[in-house]
mmCIF file of C-alpha atoms and ligand atoms in Angstrom:
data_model
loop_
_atom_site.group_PDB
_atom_site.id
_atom_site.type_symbol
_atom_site.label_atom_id
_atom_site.label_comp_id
_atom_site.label_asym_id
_atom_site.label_seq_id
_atom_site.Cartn_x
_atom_site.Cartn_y
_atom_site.Cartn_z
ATOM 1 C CA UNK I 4 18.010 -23.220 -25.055
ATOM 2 C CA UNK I 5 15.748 -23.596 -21.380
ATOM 3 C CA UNK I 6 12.368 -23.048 -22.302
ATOM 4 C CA UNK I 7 11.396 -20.276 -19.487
ATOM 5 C CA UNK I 8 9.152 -21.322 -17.127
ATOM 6 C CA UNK I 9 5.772 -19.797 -17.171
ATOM 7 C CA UNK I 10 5.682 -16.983 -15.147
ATOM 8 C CA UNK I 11 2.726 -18.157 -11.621
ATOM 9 C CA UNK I 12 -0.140 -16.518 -12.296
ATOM 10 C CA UNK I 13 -1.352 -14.221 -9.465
ATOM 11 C CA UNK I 14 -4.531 -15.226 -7.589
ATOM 12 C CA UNK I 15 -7.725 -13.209 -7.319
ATOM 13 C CA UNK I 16 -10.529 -13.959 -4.843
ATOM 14 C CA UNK I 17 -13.926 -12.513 -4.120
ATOM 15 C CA UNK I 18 -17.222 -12.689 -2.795
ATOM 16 C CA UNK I 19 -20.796 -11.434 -2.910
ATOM 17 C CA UNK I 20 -23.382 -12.437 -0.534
ATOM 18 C CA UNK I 21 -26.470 -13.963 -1.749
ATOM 19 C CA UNK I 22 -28.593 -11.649 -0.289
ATOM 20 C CA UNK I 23 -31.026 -11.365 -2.839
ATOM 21 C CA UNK I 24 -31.544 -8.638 -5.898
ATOM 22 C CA UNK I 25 -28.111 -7.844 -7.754
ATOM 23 C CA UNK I 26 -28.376 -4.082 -9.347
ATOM 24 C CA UNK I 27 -26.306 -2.534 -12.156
ATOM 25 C CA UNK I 28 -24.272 -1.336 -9.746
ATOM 26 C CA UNK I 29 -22.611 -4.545 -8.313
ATOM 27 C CA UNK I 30 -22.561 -5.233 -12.051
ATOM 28 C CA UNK I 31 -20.347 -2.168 -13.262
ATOM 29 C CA UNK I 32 -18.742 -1.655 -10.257
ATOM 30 C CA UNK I 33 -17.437 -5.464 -9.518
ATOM 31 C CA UNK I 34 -19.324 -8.621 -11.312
ATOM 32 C CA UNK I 35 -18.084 -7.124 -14.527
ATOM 33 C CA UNK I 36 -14.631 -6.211 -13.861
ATOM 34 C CA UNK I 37 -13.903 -9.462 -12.568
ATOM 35 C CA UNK I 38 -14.423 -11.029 -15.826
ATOM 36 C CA UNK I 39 -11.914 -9.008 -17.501
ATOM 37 C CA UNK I 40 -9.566 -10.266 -14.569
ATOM 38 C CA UNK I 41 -10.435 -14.117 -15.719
ATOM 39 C CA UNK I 42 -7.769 -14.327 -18.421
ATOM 40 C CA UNK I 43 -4.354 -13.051 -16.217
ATOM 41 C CA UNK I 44 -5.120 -14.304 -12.915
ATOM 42 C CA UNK I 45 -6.231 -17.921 -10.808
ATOM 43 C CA UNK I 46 -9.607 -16.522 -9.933
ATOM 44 C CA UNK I 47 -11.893 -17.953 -6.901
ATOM 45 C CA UNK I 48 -14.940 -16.281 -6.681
ATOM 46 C CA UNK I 49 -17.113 -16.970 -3.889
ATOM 47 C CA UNK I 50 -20.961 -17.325 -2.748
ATOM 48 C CA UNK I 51 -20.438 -16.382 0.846
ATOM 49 C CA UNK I 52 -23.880 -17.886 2.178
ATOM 50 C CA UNK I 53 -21.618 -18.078 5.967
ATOM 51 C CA UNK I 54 -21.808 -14.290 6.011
ATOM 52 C CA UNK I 55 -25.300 -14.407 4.847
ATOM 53 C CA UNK I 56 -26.579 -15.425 7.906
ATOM 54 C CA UNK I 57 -25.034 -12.497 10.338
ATOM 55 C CA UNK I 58 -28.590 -11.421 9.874
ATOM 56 C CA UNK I 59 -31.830 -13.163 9.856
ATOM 57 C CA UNK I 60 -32.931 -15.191 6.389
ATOM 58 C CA UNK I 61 -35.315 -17.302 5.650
ATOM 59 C CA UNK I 62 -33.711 -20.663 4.958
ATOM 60 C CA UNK I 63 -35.821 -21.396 1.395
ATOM 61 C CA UNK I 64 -34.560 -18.327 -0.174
ATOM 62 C CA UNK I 65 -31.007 -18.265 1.012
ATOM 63 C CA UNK I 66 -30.567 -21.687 -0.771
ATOM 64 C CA UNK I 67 -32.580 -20.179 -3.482
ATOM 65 C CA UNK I 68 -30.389 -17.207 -4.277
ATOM 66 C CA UNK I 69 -26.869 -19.075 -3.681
ATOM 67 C CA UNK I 70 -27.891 -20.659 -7.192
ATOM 68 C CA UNK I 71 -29.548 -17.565 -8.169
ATOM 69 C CA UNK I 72 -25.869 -15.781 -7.135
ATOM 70 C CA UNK I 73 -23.413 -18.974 -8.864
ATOM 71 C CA UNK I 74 -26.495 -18.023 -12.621
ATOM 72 C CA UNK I 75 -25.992 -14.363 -12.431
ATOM 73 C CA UNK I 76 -21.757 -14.649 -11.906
ATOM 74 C CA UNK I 77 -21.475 -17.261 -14.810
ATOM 75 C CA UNK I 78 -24.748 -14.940 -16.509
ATOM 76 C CA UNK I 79 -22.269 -11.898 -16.463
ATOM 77 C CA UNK I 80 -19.236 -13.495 -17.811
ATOM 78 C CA UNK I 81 -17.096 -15.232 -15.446
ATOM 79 C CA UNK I 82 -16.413 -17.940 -17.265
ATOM 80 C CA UNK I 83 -17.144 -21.574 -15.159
ATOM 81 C CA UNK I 84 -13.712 -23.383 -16.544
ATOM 82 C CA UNK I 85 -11.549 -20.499 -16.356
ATOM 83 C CA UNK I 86 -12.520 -19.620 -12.909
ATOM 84 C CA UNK I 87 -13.233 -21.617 -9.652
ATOM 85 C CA UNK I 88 -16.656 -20.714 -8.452
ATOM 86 C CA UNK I 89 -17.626 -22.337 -5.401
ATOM 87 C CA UNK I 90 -19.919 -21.774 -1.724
ATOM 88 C CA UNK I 91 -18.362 -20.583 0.887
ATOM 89 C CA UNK I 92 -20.121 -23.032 3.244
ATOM 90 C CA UNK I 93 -19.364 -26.489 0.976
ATOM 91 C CA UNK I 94 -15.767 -25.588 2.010
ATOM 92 C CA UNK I 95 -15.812 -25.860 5.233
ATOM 93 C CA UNK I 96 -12.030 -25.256 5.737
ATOM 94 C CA UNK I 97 -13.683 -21.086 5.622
ATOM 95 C CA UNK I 98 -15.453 -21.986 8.825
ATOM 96 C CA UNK I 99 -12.172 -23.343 10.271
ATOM 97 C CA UNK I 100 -9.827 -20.885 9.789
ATOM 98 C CA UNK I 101 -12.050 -18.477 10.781
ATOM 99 C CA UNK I 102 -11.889 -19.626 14.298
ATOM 100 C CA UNK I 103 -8.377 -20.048 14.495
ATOM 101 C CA UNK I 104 -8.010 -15.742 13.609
ATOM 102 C CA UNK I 105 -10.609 -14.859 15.972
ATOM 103 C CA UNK I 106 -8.367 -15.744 18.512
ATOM 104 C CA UNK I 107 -5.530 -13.563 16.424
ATOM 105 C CA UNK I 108 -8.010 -10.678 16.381
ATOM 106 C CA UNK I 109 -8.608 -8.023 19.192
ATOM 107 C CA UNK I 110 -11.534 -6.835 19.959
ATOM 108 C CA UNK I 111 -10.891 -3.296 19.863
ATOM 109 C CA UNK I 112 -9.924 -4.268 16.012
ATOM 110 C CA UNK I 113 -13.517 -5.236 14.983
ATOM 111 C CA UNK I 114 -15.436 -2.926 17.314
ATOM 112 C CA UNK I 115 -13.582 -0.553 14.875
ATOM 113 C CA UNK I 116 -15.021 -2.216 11.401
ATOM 114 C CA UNK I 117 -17.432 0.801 10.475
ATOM 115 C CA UNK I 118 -19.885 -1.724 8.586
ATOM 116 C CA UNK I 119 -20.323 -3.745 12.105
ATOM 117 C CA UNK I 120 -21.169 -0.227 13.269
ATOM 118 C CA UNK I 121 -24.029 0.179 10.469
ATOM 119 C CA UNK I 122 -25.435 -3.162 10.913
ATOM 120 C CA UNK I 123 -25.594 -3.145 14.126
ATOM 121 C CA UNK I 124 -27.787 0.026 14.222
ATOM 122 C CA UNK I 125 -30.082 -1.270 11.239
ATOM 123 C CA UNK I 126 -30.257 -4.708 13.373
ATOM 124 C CA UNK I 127 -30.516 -3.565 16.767
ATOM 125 C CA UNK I 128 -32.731 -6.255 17.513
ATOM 126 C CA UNK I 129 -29.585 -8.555 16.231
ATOM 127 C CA UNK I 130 -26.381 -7.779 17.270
ATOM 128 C CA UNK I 131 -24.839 -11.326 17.124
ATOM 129 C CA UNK I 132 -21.577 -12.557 17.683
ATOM 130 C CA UNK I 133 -21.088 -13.769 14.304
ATOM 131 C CA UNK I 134 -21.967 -10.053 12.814
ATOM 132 C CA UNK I 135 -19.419 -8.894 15.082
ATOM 133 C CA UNK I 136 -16.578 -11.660 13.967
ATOM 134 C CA UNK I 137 -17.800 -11.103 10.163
ATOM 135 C CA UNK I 138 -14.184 -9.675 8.761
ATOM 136 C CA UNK I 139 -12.076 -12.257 10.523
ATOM 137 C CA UNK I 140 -14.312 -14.860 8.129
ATOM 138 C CA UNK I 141 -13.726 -12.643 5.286
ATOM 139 C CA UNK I 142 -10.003 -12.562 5.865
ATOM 140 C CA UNK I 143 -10.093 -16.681 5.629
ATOM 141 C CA UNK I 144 -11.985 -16.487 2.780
ATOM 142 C CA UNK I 145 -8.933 -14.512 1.068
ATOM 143 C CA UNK I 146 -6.476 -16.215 3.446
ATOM 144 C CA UNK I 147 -6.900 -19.825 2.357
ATOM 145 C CA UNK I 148 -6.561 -19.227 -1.444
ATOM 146 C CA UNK I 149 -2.626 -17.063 -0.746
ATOM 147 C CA UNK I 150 -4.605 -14.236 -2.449
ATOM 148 C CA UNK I 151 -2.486 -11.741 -4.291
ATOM 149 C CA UNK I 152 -5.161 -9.267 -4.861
ATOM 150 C CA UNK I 153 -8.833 -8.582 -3.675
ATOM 151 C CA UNK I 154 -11.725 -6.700 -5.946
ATOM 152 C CA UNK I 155 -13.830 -5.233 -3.682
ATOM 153 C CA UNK I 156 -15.691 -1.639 -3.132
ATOM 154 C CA UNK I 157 -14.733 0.920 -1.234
ATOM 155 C CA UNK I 158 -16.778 -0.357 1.312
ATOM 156 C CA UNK I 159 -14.933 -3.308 2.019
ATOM 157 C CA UNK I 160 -11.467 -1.480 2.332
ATOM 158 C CA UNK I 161 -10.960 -1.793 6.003
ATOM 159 C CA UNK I 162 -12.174 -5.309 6.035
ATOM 160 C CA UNK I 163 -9.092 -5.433 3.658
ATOM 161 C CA UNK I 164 -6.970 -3.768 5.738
ATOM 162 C CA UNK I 165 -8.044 -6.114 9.028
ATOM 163 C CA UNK I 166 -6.811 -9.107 6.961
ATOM 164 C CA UNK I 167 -3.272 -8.183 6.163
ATOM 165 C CA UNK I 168 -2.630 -6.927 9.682
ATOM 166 C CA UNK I 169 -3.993 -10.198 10.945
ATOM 167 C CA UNK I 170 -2.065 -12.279 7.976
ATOM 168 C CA UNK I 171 0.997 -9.789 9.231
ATOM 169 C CA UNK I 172 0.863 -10.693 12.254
ATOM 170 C CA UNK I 173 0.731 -14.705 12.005
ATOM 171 C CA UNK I 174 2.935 -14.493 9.590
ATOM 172 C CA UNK I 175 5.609 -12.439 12.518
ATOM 173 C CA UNK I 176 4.760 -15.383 15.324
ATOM 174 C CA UNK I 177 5.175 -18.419 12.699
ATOM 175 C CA UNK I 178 7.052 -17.112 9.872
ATOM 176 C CA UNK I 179 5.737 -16.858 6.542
ATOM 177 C CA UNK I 180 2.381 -18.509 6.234
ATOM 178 C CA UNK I 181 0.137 -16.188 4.377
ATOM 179 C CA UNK I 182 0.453 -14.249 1.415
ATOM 180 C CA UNK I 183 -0.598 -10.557 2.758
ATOM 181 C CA UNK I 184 -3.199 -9.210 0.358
ATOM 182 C CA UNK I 185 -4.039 -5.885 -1.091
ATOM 183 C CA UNK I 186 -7.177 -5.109 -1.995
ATOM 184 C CA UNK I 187 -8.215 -2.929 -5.262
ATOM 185 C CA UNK I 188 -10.583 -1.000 -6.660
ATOM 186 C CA UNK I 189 -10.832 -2.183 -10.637
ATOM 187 C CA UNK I 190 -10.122 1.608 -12.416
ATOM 188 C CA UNK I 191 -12.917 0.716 -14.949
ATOM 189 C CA UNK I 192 -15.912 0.351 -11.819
ATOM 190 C CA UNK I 193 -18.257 3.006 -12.295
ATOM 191 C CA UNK I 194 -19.648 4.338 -8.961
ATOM 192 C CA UNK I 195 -23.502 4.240 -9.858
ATOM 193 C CA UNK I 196 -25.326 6.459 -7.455
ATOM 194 C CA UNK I 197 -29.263 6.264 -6.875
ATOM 195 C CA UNK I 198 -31.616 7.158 -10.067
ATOM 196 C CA UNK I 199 -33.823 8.957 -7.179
ATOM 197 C CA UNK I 200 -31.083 10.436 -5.115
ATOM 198 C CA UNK I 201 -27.749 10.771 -7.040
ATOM 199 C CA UNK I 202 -26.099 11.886 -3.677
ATOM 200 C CA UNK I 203 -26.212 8.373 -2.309
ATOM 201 C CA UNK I 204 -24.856 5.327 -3.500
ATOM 202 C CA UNK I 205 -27.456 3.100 -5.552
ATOM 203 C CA UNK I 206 -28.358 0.417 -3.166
ATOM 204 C CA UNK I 207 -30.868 -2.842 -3.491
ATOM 205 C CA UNK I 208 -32.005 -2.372 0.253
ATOM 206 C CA UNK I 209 -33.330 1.567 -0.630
ATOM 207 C CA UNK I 210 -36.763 1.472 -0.065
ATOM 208 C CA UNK I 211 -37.775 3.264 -3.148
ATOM 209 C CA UNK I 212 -37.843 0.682 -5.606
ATOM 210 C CA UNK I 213 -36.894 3.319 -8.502
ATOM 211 C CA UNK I 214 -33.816 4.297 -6.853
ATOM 212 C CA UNK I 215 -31.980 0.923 -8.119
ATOM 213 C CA UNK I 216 -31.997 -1.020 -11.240
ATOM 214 C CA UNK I 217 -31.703 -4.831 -10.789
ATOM 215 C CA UNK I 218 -29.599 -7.107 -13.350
ATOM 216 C CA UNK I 219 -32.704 -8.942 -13.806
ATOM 217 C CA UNK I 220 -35.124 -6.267 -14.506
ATOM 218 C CA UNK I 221 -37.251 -6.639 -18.065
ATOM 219 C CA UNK I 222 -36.476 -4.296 -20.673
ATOM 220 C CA UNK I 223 -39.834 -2.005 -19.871
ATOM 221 C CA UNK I 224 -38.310 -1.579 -16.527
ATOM 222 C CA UNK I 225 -35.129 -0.958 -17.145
ATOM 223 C CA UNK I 226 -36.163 1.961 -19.520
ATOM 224 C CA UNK I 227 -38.972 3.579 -17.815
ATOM 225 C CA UNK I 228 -36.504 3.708 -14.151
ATOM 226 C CA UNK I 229 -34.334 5.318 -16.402
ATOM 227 C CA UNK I 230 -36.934 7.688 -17.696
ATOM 228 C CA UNK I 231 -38.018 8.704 -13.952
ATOM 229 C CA UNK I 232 -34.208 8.759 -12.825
ATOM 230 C CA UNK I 233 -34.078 12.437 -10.809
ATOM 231 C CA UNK I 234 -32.288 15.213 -12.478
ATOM 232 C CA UNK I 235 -30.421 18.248 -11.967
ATOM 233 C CA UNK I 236 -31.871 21.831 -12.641
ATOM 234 C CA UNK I 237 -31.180 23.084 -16.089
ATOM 235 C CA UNK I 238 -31.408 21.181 -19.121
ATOM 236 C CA UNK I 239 -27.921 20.455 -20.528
ATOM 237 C CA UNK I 240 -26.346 17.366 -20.557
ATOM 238 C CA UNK I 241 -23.104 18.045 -19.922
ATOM 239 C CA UNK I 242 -21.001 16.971 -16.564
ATOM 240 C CA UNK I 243 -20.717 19.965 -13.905
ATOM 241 C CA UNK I 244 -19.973 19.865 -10.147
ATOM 242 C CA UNK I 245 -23.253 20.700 -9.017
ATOM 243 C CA UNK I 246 -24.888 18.405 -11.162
ATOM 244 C CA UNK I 247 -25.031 14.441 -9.467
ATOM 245 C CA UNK I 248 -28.162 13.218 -11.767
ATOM 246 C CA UNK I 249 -26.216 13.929 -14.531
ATOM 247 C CA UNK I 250 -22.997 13.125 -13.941
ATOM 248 C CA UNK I 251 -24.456 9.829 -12.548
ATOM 249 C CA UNK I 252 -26.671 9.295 -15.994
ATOM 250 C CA UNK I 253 -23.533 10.229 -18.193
ATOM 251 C CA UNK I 254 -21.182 7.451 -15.843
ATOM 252 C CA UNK I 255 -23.701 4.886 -16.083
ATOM 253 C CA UNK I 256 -24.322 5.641 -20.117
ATOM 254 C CA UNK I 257 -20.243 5.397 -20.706
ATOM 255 C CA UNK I 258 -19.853 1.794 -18.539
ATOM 256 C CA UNK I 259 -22.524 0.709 -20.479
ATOM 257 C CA UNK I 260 -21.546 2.006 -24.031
ATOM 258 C CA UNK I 261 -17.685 2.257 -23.671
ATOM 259 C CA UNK I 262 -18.031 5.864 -24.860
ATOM 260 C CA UNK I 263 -15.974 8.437 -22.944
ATOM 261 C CA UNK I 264 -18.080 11.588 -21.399
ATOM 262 C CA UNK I 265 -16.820 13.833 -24.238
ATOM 263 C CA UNK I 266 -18.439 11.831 -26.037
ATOM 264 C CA UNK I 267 -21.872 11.354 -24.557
ATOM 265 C CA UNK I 268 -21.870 15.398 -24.421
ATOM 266 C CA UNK I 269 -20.990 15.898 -27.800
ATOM 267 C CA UNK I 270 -23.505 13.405 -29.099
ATOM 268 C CA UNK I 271 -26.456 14.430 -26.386
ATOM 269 C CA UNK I 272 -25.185 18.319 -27.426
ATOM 270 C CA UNK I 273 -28.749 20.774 -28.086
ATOM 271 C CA UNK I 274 -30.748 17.614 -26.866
ATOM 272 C CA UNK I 275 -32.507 17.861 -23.602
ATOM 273 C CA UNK I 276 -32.922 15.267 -20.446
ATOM 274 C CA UNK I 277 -35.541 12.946 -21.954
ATOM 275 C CA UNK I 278 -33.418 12.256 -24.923
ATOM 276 C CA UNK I 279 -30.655 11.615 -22.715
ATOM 277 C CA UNK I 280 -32.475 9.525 -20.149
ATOM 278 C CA UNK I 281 -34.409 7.439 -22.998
ATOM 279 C CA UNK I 282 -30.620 6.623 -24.280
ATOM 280 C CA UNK I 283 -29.523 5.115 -20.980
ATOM 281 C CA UNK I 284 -32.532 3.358 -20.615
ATOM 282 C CA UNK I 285 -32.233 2.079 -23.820
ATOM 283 C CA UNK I 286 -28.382 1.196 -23.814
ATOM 284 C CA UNK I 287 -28.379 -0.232 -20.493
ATOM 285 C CA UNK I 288 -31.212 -2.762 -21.658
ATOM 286 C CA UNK I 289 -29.181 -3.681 -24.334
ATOM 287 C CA UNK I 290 -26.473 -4.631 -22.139
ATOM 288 C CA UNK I 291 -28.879 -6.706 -19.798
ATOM 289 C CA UNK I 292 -30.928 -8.366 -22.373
ATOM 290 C CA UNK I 293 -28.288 -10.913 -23.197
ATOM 291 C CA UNK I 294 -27.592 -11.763 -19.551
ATOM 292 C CA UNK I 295 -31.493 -11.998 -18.637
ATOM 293 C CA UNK I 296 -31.740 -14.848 -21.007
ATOM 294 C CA UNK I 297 -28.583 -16.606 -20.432
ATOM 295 C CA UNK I 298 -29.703 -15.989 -16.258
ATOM 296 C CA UNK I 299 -33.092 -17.798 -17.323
ATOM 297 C CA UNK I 300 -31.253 -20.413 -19.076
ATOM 298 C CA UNK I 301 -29.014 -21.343 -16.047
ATOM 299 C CA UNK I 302 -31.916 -21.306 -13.421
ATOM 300 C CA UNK I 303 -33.481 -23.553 -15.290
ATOM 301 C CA UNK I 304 -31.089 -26.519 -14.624
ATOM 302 C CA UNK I 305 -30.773 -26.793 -11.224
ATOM 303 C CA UNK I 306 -28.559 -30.089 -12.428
ATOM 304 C CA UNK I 307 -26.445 -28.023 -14.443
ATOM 305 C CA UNK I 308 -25.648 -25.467 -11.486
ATOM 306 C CA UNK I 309 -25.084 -28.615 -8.644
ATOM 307 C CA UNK I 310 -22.460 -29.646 -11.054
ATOM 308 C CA UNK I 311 -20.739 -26.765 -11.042
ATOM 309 C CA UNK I 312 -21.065 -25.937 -7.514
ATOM 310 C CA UNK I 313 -19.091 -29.496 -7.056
ATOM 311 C CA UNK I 314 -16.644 -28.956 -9.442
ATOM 312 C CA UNK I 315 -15.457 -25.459 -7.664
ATOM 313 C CA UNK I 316 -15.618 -26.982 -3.839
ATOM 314 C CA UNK I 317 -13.032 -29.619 -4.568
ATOM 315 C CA UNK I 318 -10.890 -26.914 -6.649
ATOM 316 C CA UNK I 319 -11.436 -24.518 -3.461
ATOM 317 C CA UNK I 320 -10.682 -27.412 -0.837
ATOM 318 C CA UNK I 321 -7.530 -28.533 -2.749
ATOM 319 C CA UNK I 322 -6.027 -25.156 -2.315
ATOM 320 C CA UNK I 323 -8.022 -24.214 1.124
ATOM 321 C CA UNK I 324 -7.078 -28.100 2.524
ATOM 322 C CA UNK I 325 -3.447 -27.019 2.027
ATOM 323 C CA UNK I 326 -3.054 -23.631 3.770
ATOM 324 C CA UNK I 327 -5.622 -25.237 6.900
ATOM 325 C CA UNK I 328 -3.364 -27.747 7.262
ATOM 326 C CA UNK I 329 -0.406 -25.374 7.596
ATOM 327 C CA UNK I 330 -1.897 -23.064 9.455
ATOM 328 C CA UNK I 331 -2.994 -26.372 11.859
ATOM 329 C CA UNK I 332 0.276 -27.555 12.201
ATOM 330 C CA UNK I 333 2.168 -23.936 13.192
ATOM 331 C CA UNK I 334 -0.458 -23.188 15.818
ATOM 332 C CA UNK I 335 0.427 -26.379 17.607
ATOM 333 C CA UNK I 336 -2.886 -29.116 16.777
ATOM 334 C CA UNK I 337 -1.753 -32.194 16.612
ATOM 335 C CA UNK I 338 -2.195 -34.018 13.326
ATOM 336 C CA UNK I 339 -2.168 -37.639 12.438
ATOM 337 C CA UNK I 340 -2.506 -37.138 8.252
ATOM 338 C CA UNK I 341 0.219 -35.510 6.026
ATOM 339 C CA UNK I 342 -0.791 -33.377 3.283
HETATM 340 N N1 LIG O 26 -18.098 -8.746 2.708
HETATM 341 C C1 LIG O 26 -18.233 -8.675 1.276
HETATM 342 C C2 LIG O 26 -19.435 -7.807 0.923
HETATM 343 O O1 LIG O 26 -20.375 -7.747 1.658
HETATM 344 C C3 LIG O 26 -18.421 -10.035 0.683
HETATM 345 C C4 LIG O 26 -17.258 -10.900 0.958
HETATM 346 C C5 LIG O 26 -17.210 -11.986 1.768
HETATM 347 C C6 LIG O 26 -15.959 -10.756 0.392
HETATM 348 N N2 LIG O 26 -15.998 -12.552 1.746
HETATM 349 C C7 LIG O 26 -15.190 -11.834 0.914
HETATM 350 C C8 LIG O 26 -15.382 -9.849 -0.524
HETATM 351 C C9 LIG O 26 -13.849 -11.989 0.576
HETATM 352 C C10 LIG O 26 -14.036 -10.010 -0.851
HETATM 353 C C11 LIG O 26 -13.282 -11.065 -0.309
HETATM 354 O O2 LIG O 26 -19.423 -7.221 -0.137
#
C-alpha cells in the first residue's frame, strides 16, 4: 500500500515591534497563543525593528530590545527549533517587496488605515512617509512567507484586510502569486483591559504606570498592581455588565489559572475584593516567575541570541528569496540568476 503523503503544514506568521516593555496583555492575548500554534503549523515569527522606526528611537535601545523581543518570544514558549524566529531587517527581501506593493497600493487605501490616523495625531511632529506606507510593509512581511493564517489583535484587522486586497489584486494582473491570508483572533486571547481603567484596553504607553503589568515585572510588583487594580462598586466577585474591574480581574485570573469564571465565582463566593485581587496577583506571578528567569537567562548570552537570530534569517530568506524572486520576475525586472 502508498504510504500517504504528509498532509503540508499550514504557515503562520507574526510580528511584534520591539518597542520596548511587553505587558501581560501581549502575553495572553498573542505571545502565548502562538506557542500553542508551534506544533500544527510552519511558524515565522518576526522582530519587526523596520516598523520600529515609523517613529523616532534611539538607536542603542532599539538594538537593545530586538534581543530583548527574540528572549521574551523564546522566554514565553515559542520554541527556537520548532519555529523560525528571525529580524525583520536581516531579511532584507521585507524591505524589497515592500516597495514593489507601494506602487500596488492607493493612497486613498492607507489614508484609510485607522492606526495611521492615531499615530499621526500622537506624532504630529512626525508624520513620515514610512508611517504612512507602514501596512504595505506588514503585508510583505506575511506576503513573502505564502502565509495561511495571521495572529494578530483586533487592532491589526484592517492592516489584514489591506494585504489580501493587495495580494488579490497581484494575484488578478499576474495570476496566482500569493497565498491571500486571513487573519485570526486565537479564541483562547483574553482581552486584558487597564488595572486603573478597565474601560480601556491595558496598554504599555498609558502613562500611569499601574494601569499595565509588564512580563518582566518582579513578583512584589506584580502583586501589589494587582492589589491597587480599580474596582467596581459593591463587593461581590461575580461577573455583571456593569462591572469592567471585575470582569477584567476574573478574565485575567482564568488565562492565568485555566479555571473557567464559574469557577473563580464559586471559589471567590462570600469573599470580598482583596481576597480576590491578592489571588490574581498571586497567580499571575506564578505564571511569570518561570519566564523572568528563563528571560534573565537568555539576556545573558548575547552569543547565544546572535546564533539564533542567524539561524532564523537564512530560514526566512530561503522562503522570502523565493517568493521576491517571483514576484521580480512577473513585474517585468530583468534577472540574470535562476532560483
Ligand atoms: N503591526 C503589528 C503591530 O504593531 C506588528 C506587525 C508587523 C505584524 N508586521 C506584522 C503583525 C505582520 C502581523 C503580521 O502589532
Amino acid at each position: 500500500m502508498n504510504a500517504q503523503p504528509e498532509e503540508k503544514k499550514k504557515t503562520i506568521l507574526s510580528a511584534a515591534q520591539p518597542s520596548g516593555i511587553l505587558t501581560i496583555g501581549n502575553y495572553l492575548g498573542a505571545i502565548r497563543n502562538w506557542a500553542l500554534l508551534q506544533e500544527r503549523y510552519d511558524c515565522y515569527f518576526c522582530v519587526a525593528d523596520l516598523h520600529a522606526i515609523t517613529v523616532r528611537q534611539v538607536p542603542a535601545d532599539l538594538r537593545r530590545r530586538t534581543y530583548e523581543t527574540l528572549a521574551i518570544y523564546i522566554a514565553c514558549g515559542l520554541d527556537p527549533e520548532k519555529n523560525h524566529l528571525f529580524v525583520q531587517s536581516q531579511v532584507p527581501e521585507h524591505a524589497q517587496l515592500a516597495w514593489i506593493l507601494d506602487c500596488y497600493t492607493q493612497f486613498g487605501e492607507l489614508s484609510r488605515m485607522t492606526q495611521f490616523k492615531d499615530k499621526s495625531q500622537k506624532h504630529a511632529d512626525n508624520i513620515n512617509a514610512g508611517l504612512f506606507t507602514y501596512p504595505t510593509l506588514m503585508a510583505a512581511d506575511i506576503l513573502l512567507y505564502q502565509a495561511d493564517l495571521v495572529p494578530v489583535g483586533q487592532d491589526q484587522m484592517q492592516h489584514i484586510e489591506l494585504t489580501r486586497d493587495i495580494a488579490t489584486r497581484f494575484n488578478n494582473i499576474y495570476g496566482p502569486t500569493f497565498t491571500v491570508p486571513e487573519g485570526f483572533i486565537p479564541k483562547t486571547g483574553a482581552r486584558v483591559m487597564s488595572l486603573a481603567d478597565p474601560t480601556k484596553k491595558m496598554s504599555k504607553s498609558d502613562e500611569n504606570p499601574r494601569a499595565w503589568v509588564s512580563i518582566l515585572d518582579p513578583r512584589d510588583v506584580v502583586i501589589k498592581k494587582f492589589r491597587s487594580a480599580v474596582t467596581d462598586s459593591g463587593c461581590e466577585v461575580r461577573r455583571g455588565e456593569d462591572k469592567p474591574g471585575i470582569n477584567n480581574l476574573i478574565a485575567i485570573y482564568c488565562a492565568f489559572t485555566g479555571k473557567t469564571p464559574e469557577d473563580a465565582e464559586k471559589e471567590f463566593e462570600g469573599k470580598g475584593y482583596g481576597d480576590f485581587k491578592a489571588a490574581v496577583g498571586e497567580a499571575a506571578a506564578d505564571a511569570l516567575d518561570p519566564i523572568r528567569t528563563e528571560y534573565a537567562r537568555l539576556t545573558a548570552d548575547k552569543g547565544y541570541l546572535e546564533a539564533l537570530m542567524k539561524q532564523g534569517k537564512e530560514a526566512a530568506q530561503r522562503r522570502a528569496g523565493r517568493t521576491l524572486f517571483k514576484v521580480m520576475r512577473k513585474v517585468g525586472f530583468a534577472q540574470t540568476d535562476g532560483k
